[in-house]
Amino acid sequence: MRRGSVGARRTGRATVESTARFTWNRSHRVQDQSPDLAANEPDPWDGDPRLPEFFADAWVAVRTFRDYLVEEGELRGLIGPREIPRLWERHLLNSAAVVPYLPQTGVVVDVGSGAGLPGIVVAAMLPDAEVVLVEPMERRVAWLNDVVARCALPNVEVRRARAQELDGAIEADAVTARAVAALDKLYRWTAPLVRDGGTVVAMKGARAEDELAAAAKAMRAVGLVDGRVHEAVTIPGTEPTRVVTAVRRVRGVR
């Protein structure tokens, strides 16, 4: 696999970053404040012209993914019925919020991919990256392979495994995770998969700062530094997503 480059920061402080906004133009569940819509209500984002503008070249793949989730997601036990009318904001735009914190090229590993959030969205928006979706459950692996084929994503590989089983088998430029585990556990599972200078990027909820502080010992143990909480906004007016980043320390550098 190709290797990308992610700049490594070497401070140990946990800080809260200012709101991140998107500047590029390319030719499991997270706490939020979205309304509790009934299962039979339409998604208020359906037909919104800001969606194709935001997703740009990824639009066709992301829309295809969303339509497949509506068609099969509940039947296959991937999403609850109340998630269908809020797929765009709560799941797809929410997943897109991690993209500014990932390398444009190189290897990105999404652990605990489940329904494909954020991994499928990441793969659609970063076509020059190699995206590995890691999922232990057979039925979800089958779903992910179906999605990859339906969305025509040649940059995706699906692996049936747990993150802990891939130590030594993958060297990623970045690892993503959404609603997989508390940060202390997540860092122990994912840091061994990240190259020196690479990044672990986790999507978290309102208590992200507390969770990051509680993970300080685990970070030191696995060689992660520069833990930060970012407020990431995709389309103005949507709820920001809390994205937590940590960098794998370059060994031999203090």
XYZ file of C-alpha atoms in Angstrom:
254
model
C 0.000 0.000 0.000
C 1.041 3.551 -0.621
C 2.103 5.774 2.216
C 0.767 9.263 2.725
C 2.164 11.950 4.975
C 0.637 13.400 8.094
C 2.512 16.077 10.000
C 3.242 15.035 13.565
C 2.788 17.422 16.454
C 4.714 16.609 19.589
C 2.987 18.272 22.503
C 1.086 16.317 25.114
C -1.653 18.890 25.769
C -5.304 18.240 25.101
C -6.834 21.344 23.555
C -10.108 22.341 21.944
C -9.729 23.603 18.413
C -11.812 26.291 16.774
C -14.547 25.242 14.345
C -13.188 23.485 11.266
C -14.690 24.308 7.891
C -14.244 22.648 4.544
C -12.047 24.301 1.939
C -11.471 21.655 -0.727
C -13.425 21.298 -3.958
C -12.954 17.875 -5.548
C -14.080 17.284 -9.701
C -22.759 3.444 15.275
C -24.072 6.803 16.432
C -22.838 10.109 17.756
C -24.643 12.392 20.157
C -26.219 15.405 18.495
C -29.144 17.806 18.813
C -31.084 16.711 15.714
C -34.868 16.488 16.176
C -36.473 13.163 17.033
C -38.258 12.441 13.771
C -40.834 9.697 13.302
C -39.744 6.784 11.143
C -42.254 7.584 8.392
C -41.331 11.259 8.078
C -39.224 12.452 5.134
C -35.655 13.521 5.699
C -35.721 17.352 5.765
C -32.450 17.342 3.802
C -33.878 15.437 0.832
C -33.575 17.605 -2.277
C -31.494 20.281 -0.547
C -29.193 21.775 -3.227
C -26.413 22.252 -0.685
C -25.816 18.506 -0.515
C -24.527 17.945 -4.082
C -22.581 21.191 -3.812
C -20.922 20.054 -0.599
C -20.134 16.489 -1.637
C -19.024 17.586 -5.134
C -17.425 14.653 -6.996
C -18.411 12.276 -4.188
C -22.093 13.122 -4.548
C -23.199 10.199 -6.721
C -21.499 7.612 -4.497
C -22.767 9.181 -1.255
C -26.320 9.494 -2.584
C -26.213 5.871 -3.759
C -25.013 4.820 -0.297
C -27.787 6.780 1.379
C -30.448 5.288 -0.893
C -29.156 1.786 -0.170
C -29.298 2.481 3.575
C -32.933 3.562 3.188
C -33.709 0.460 1.138
C -31.843 -2.188 3.127
C -30.345 -0.678 6.287
C -33.206 -1.409 8.671
C -33.943 -4.818 7.139
C -30.326 -5.866 7.642
C -30.170 -4.599 11.217
C -27.740 -1.765 10.485
C -29.863 1.247 11.442
C -33.026 1.758 13.451
C -36.237 2.957 11.777
C -35.986 6.379 13.382
C -32.607 6.955 11.754
C -33.979 6.854 8.200
C -35.446 10.404 8.191
C -32.215 11.858 9.585
C -29.586 9.980 7.630
C -28.191 13.045 5.905
C -27.372 15.219 8.905
C -26.905 12.703 11.690
C -24.952 10.107 9.738
C -23.659 11.177 6.313
C -22.737 14.812 6.945
C -21.609 13.755 10.405
C -19.258 11.211 8.812
C -17.948 13.771 6.338
C -16.789 15.922 9.256
C -13.688 13.750 9.738
C -12.379 14.269 6.201
C -10.399 17.512 6.851
C -8.382 15.649 9.502
C -7.335 12.851 7.142
C -4.574 12.694 4.521
C -5.664 13.096 0.913
C -3.571 10.067 -0.061
C -2.100 7.057 1.704
C -3.820 4.411 3.814
C -6.884 5.205 5.948
C -8.268 2.425 8.153
C -11.829 2.638 9.492
C -12.234 0.303 12.465
C -15.606 -1.098 13.480
C -17.060 0.057 10.164
C -20.521 -1.399 10.781
C -22.898 0.165 8.268
C -19.989 2.000 6.627
C -19.971 5.177 8.687
C -17.696 7.015 8.305
C -15.626 4.691 6.087
C -17.765 4.676 2.937
C -18.204 8.455 3.046
C -14.457 8.903 3.580
C -13.668 6.643 0.624
C -16.046 8.549 -1.643
C -14.585 11.924 -0.652
C -10.938 10.815 -0.739
C -10.636 8.825 -3.989
C -6.824 8.995 -3.944
C -6.612 7.332 -0.524
C -6.678 3.582 0.076
C -9.464 2.961 2.578
C -9.568 -0.280 4.581
C -12.876 -1.064 6.305
C -12.328 -3.313 9.325
C -15.396 -5.099 10.676
C -15.599 -8.376 12.660
C -19.242 -9.341 11.986
C -19.833 -11.460 8.887
C -23.209 -9.970 7.972
C -21.803 -6.454 8.167
C -18.811 -7.458 6.057
C -21.258 -8.760 3.445
C -23.113 -5.446 3.572
C -19.917 -3.437 3.196
C -18.874 -5.470 0.161
C -22.312 -4.885 -1.365
C -22.017 -1.136 -0.742
C -18.520 -0.947 -2.234
C -19.764 -2.657 -5.401
C -22.957 -0.614 -5.651
C -21.165 2.699 -5.079
C -18.282 1.770 -7.425
C -15.505 2.531 -4.939
C -12.284 0.978 -6.289
C -10.180 2.434 -3.463
C -11.810 0.308 -0.735
C -10.772 -2.997 0.820
C -13.013 -4.758 3.350
C -11.388 -6.939 6.018
C -13.215 -9.167 8.455
C -11.240 -8.690 11.653
C -11.020 -6.845 14.926
C -8.607 -3.946 15.165
C -6.606 -5.803 17.823
C -5.944 -8.638 15.371
C -4.259 -6.428 12.769
C -1.193 -5.325 14.735
C 1.710 -5.830 12.335
C -0.575 -6.463 9.349
C -1.415 -2.822 8.559
C 0.545 0.420 8.739
C -1.929 3.244 8.268
C -1.492 6.950 7.769
C -4.727 7.472 9.710
C -7.299 5.413 11.586
C -10.914 6.504 11.981
C -13.552 5.285 14.434
C -17.158 6.204 15.151
C -18.964 4.955 18.258
C -16.562 2.033 18.703
C -15.248 2.367 22.274
C -14.099 4.839 24.907
C -10.882 6.582 23.910
C -8.658 4.716 26.364
C -9.663 1.367 24.842
C -9.767 2.727 21.315
C -6.218 4.050 21.538
C -4.887 0.707 22.756
C -6.568 -1.042 19.848
C -5.718 1.419 17.078
C -2.354 3.032 17.867
C -0.425 -0.109 16.799
C -2.004 0.220 13.340
C -0.725 3.774 12.773
C 2.688 4.659 11.393
C 4.930 7.153 13.169
C 3.450 10.596 12.568
C 0.076 9.128 11.639
C -3.217 10.110 13.242
C -6.054 8.450 15.131
C -9.282 10.325 14.347
C -12.310 9.534 16.517
C -15.839 10.911 16.403
C -17.161 11.661 19.878
C -20.030 13.363 21.665
C -20.519 16.141 24.189
C -18.110 14.680 26.768
C -15.193 14.455 24.348
C -12.879 16.581 26.505
C -13.536 14.481 29.610
C -12.992 11.287 27.669
C -9.744 12.591 26.210
C -8.480 13.605 29.653
C -9.345 10.157 31.024
C -7.347 8.564 28.199
C -4.098 10.421 28.998
C -2.419 7.381 30.552
C -3.408 5.139 27.649
C -2.094 7.713 25.181
C 1.310 7.769 26.839
C 1.430 3.978 26.960
C 0.857 3.570 23.219
C 2.894 6.556 22.040
C 0.112 8.979 21.127
C 0.541 12.719 21.669
C -1.159 16.035 20.932
C -4.725 15.045 21.775
C -7.158 17.659 20.507
C -10.927 18.100 20.321
C -12.182 19.863 17.200
C -15.627 21.332 16.509
C -16.109 20.359 12.859
C -18.879 21.932 10.783
C -19.783 20.617 7.347
C -22.648 22.739 6.008
C -23.397 25.968 7.926
C -26.420 25.543 10.156
C -25.771 21.899 10.964
C -24.711 20.734 14.391
C -20.912 20.550 14.689
C -19.312 17.143 15.044
C -16.768 16.628 17.810
C -13.676 15.102 16.255
C -10.807 13.977 18.506
C -7.348 13.649 16.963
C -4.153 12.185 18.388
C -0.795 11.722 16.654
C 1.506 8.698 16.865
C 4.802 9.978 18.220
C 7.812 9.557 15.958
C 9.946 7.045 17.796
C 13.291 8.422 18.901
C 11.949 11.999 19.000
C 10.964 13.605 22.294
